[in-house]
Amino acid sequence: MTHISKASHYPMIHLNKDEILVPGNASGEYALIKFNQNGKVVESSSQKIFQLQFREASNDSVKIVSIQSKNSADKNPLSE
């Protein structure tokens, strides 16, 4: 299950225990960060930036309406 934290205007998105999408700027661009079992960063993808579009569903949740990689034609890069 994907966990969405509304820590800022653009939330961090926890994909699972070792992957997180982190907002990179105020335009909704995200970078994928992967962690090892000890919680240390093993990969920080500045080469693959994701553009997410949100629609607010309620006060404590948001709905992702589209995900696209800016560096490829992938329509759903999170399924790689």
N, CA and C of each residue as an Amber inpcrd file, in Angstrom:
protein
   240
   0.8380000  -1.1800000   0.0000000   0.0000000   0.0000000   0.0000000
   0.8790000   1.2390000   0.0000000   0.5730000   2.1890000  -0.8220000
   1.3320000   3.4280000  -0.9050000   0.8740000   4.3790000   0.1860000
   1.8250000   4.9100000   0.9560000   1.5110000   5.8610000   2.0220000
   1.8570000   7.2580000   1.5370000   0.9400000   8.1830000   1.7190000
   1.1740000   9.5680000   1.3190000   1.2230000  10.4370000   2.5610000
   2.3090000  11.1510000   2.7330000   2.4910000  12.0560000   3.8610000
   2.3370000  13.4870000   3.3690000   1.4130000  14.2320000   3.9460000
   1.1960000  15.6160000   3.5190000   2.0610000  16.5580000   4.3560000
   3.3620000  16.3700000   4.3060000   4.2930000  17.1900000   5.0840000
   4.4730000  18.5690000   4.4780000   4.1930000  18.7080000   3.2190000
   4.3460000  19.9890000   2.5350000   3.2630000  20.0960000   1.4710000
   3.3080000  21.1630000   0.7000000   2.3290000  21.3330000  -0.3760000
   2.3690000  20.1420000  -1.3300000   3.5580000  19.6870000  -1.6570000
   3.7200000  18.4650000  -2.4430000   4.2030000  17.3850000  -1.4930000
   3.3860000  16.3700000  -1.2310000   3.7120000  15.3750000  -0.2060000
   4.8000000  14.3980000  -0.6310000   5.5160000  13.8510000   0.3810000
   6.4050000  12.7190000   0.1410000   5.5160000  11.4960000  -0.0120000
   5.9160000  10.5710000  -0.8750000   5.1120000   9.3800000  -1.1140000
   5.9680000   8.1560000  -0.8280000   5.5740000   7.3900000   0.1810000
   6.2850000   6.1750000   0.5730000   5.7060000   5.0160000  -0.2340000
   6.4840000   4.4900000  -1.1770000   6.0050000   3.4080000  -2.0320000
   6.0250000   2.0760000  -1.3040000   7.0540000   1.8410000  -0.5490000
   7.1810000   0.6640000   0.3080000   8.2600000   0.9800000   1.3350000
   8.7310000  -0.0060000   2.0590000   9.6700000   0.2900000   3.1490000
  11.0250000   0.7970000   2.6740000  11.3740000   0.6020000   1.4020000
  12.7000000   1.0300000   0.9550000  12.6920000   1.9270000  -0.2830000
  11.5490000   2.4810000  -0.6370000  11.4800000   3.4230000  -1.7530000
  10.5610000   4.5840000  -1.3780000  10.9800000   5.7740000  -1.7420000
  10.1890000   6.9640000  -1.4440000  10.3270000   7.9540000  -2.5960000
   9.2470000   8.6050000  -2.9400000   9.2840000   9.6930000  -3.9120000
   9.3240000  10.9930000  -3.1210000  10.3130000  11.8280000  -3.4040000
  10.5280000  13.0630000  -2.6560000  10.3170000  14.2510000  -3.5860000
   9.5280000  15.2450000  -3.1520000   9.3390000  16.4180000  -4.0000000
  10.6430000  17.1660000  -4.1870000  10.9370000  17.5030000  -5.4410000
  12.1960000  18.1700000  -5.7410000  12.0930000  19.6760000  -5.8400000
  10.9030000  20.1720000  -6.1360000  10.7110000  21.6190000  -6.2410000
   9.2310000  21.9410000  -6.1270000   8.8870000  23.1730000  -6.3170000
   7.5040000  23.6160000  -6.1320000   6.6050000  23.3600000  -7.3340000
   7.0980000  22.6460000  -8.3460000   6.2670000  22.3990000  -9.5240000
   5.7020000  20.9860000  -9.5600000   5.9090000  20.2080000  -8.5220000
   5.3680000  18.8570000  -8.4740000   6.2790000  17.7990000  -9.0500000
   7.5560000  18.1100000  -9.2670000   8.5010000  17.1150000  -9.7640000
   9.0540000  16.3190000  -8.5870000   9.1710000  15.0140000  -8.7750000
   9.6160000  14.1120000  -7.7200000  10.8420000  13.3250000  -8.1650000
  11.7160000  13.0100000  -7.2150000  12.8530000  12.1180000  -7.4510000
  12.6260000  10.8510000  -6.6360000  13.0300000   9.7140000  -7.1820000
  12.8960000   8.4350000  -6.4920000  14.1510000   8.1680000  -5.6780000
  13.9810000   7.8610000  -4.3980000  15.1010000   7.5310000  -3.5210000
  14.8870000   6.1200000  -2.9960000  15.9330000   5.2810000  -3.0910000
  15.8670000   3.9070000  -2.5940000  16.8120000   3.7540000  -1.4110000
  16.3780000   2.9840000  -0.4220000  17.1450000   2.7570000   0.8000000
  17.5120000   1.2860000   0.9260000  18.6160000   1.0060000   1.6770000
  18.9550000  -0.3800000   1.9760000  18.2700000  -0.7900000   3.2790000
  18.5380000  -2.0000000   3.7670000  17.8850000  -2.5100000   4.9730000
  18.2310000  -1.7040000   6.2150000  19.3600000  -1.0040000   6.1980000
  19.7710000  -0.1890000   7.3400000  19.2350000   1.2350000   7.2650000
  18.4730000   1.5460000   6.2320000  17.8950000   2.8780000   6.0890000
  18.8080000   3.8930000   5.4290000  19.9360000   3.4330000   4.8740000
  20.8450000   4.3480000   4.1770000  20.4660000   4.4300000   2.7030000
  20.6410000   5.6080000   2.1260000  20.3130000   5.8160000   0.7130000
  21.2820000   5.0240000  -0.1570000  20.7500000   4.1840000  -1.0410000
  21.5840000   3.4250000  -1.9720000  21.4480000   3.9570000  -3.3970000
  20.3740000   4.6670000  -3.6650000  20.1840000   5.2480000  -4.9960000
  19.3000000   6.4800000  -4.8690000  19.7780000   7.5650000  -5.4230000
  18.9880000   8.7920000  -5.4740000  18.9030000   9.1950000  -6.9340000
  17.7580000   9.0060000  -7.5060000  17.6000000   9.1710000  -8.9470000
  17.3350000  10.6160000  -9.3300000  18.4030000  11.3320000  -9.6390000
  18.2130000  12.6810000 -10.1680000  18.0590000  12.6300000 -11.6840000
  18.3730000  11.4620000 -12.2800000  18.2390000  11.3200000 -13.7290000
  16.8010000  11.0120000 -14.1310000  16.0560000  10.3980000 -13.2280000
  14.6720000  10.0470000 -13.5390000  13.7620000  10.8470000 -12.6230000
  13.1780000  11.8750000 -13.1640000  12.2960000  12.7660000 -12.4180000
  10.8580000  12.4600000 -12.8300000   9.9830000  12.3920000 -11.8520000
   8.5850000  12.0820000 -12.1030000   7.7160000  13.3100000 -11.9030000
   6.7510000  13.4810000 -12.7620000   5.7660000  14.5520000 -12.6250000
   4.4620000  13.9020000 -12.1780000   3.9550000  14.2950000 -11.0210000
   2.7130000  13.7560000 -10.4840000   1.6670000  14.8540000 -10.4620000
   0.4540000  14.4880000 -10.7550000  -0.6550000  15.4350000 -10.6440000
  -1.6000000  14.9150000  -9.5750000  -1.9980000  15.7940000  -8.6680000
  -2.8250000  15.4200000  -7.5340000  -4.2030000  16.0490000  -7.6270000
  -5.1420000  15.3930000  -6.9960000  -6.4600000  15.9660000  -6.7500000
  -6.7720000  15.6750000  -5.2940000  -7.1050000  16.7030000  -4.5410000
  -7.3710000  16.5050000  -3.1170000  -8.6800000  15.7540000  -2.9490000
  -8.6370000  14.6900000  -2.1540000  -9.8130000  13.8690000  -1.9260000
 -10.5050000  14.2350000  -0.6160000  -9.7210000  14.6160000   0.3780000
 -10.2600000  15.0360000   1.6720000  -9.1790000  15.8260000   2.3890000
  -9.4390000  16.2040000   3.6120000  -8.4590000  16.9910000   4.3640000
  -7.1820000  16.2230000   4.6710000  -7.2570000  14.9010000   4.7760000
  -6.0820000  14.1260000   5.1720000  -5.5820000  13.1720000   4.0990000
  -6.0820000  13.2830000   2.8710000  -5.5910000  12.4130000   1.8050000
  -5.6670000  13.1350000   0.4650000  -4.8600000  12.6490000  -0.4560000
  -4.8790000  13.1700000  -1.8220000  -4.9500000  11.9990000  -2.7840000
  -5.4200000  12.2520000  -3.9820000  -5.4830000  11.2210000  -5.0090000
  -4.5190000  11.5860000  -6.1220000  -3.6660000  10.6390000  -6.5020000
  -2.7530000  10.8460000  -7.6280000  -3.5370000  10.5500000  -8.8980000
  -3.6050000  11.5260000  -9.7890000  -4.3750000  11.3360000 -11.0160000
  -3.5050000  10.9960000 -12.2210000  -2.2060000  11.2780000 -12.1530000
  -1.3110000  10.8530000 -13.2290000   0.1320000  10.8520000 -12.7480000
   0.9130000   9.9430000 -13.3260000   2.3460000   9.8380000 -13.0420000
   3.0470000   9.6820000 -14.3790000   4.0630000  10.5020000 -14.6060000
   4.8230000  10.3780000 -15.8500000   6.2790000  10.7180000 -15.5870000
   7.1710000   9.9450000 -16.1810000   8.5980000  10.2190000 -16.0940000
   8.9360000  11.3290000 -17.0790000   9.6800000  12.3280000 -16.6180000
  10.0610000  13.4300000 -17.5060000  11.1470000  13.0200000 -18.4840000
  11.8840000  11.9430000 -18.2000000  13.0220000  11.5460000 -19.0260000
  12.7110000  10.3660000 -19.9340000  11.4520000   9.9600000 -19.9830000
  11.0680000   8.8790000 -20.8850000   9.5960000   9.0290000 -21.2240000
   9.1040000   8.1620000 -22.0720000   7.6990000   8.2080000 -22.4650000
   6.8420000   7.3160000 -21.5830000   7.4070000   6.7990000 -20.4810000
   6.6580000   5.9220000 -19.5880000   5.4160000   6.6230000 -19.0650000
   4.2990000   5.9310000 -19.1050000   3.0670000   6.4800000 -18.5440000
   2.9290000   6.0990000 -17.0760000   3.5170000   4.9790000 -16.6750000
   3.4740000   4.5520000 -15.2830000   4.8510000   4.0510000 -14.8760000
   5.8020000   4.9320000 -14.6160000   7.1760000   4.5260000 -14.3340000
   7.3340000   3.7850000 -13.0170000   6.3480000   3.8520000 -12.1270000
   6.4750000   3.1800000 -10.8400000   6.2980000   1.6810000 -10.9540000
   5.8320000   1.1820000 -12.0890000   5.6390000  -0.2490000 -12.2560000
   6.8600000  -0.9390000 -12.8270000   7.9600000  -0.2300000 -12.9980000
   9.1860000  -0.8060000 -13.5700000   9.8050000  -1.8000000 -12.6160000
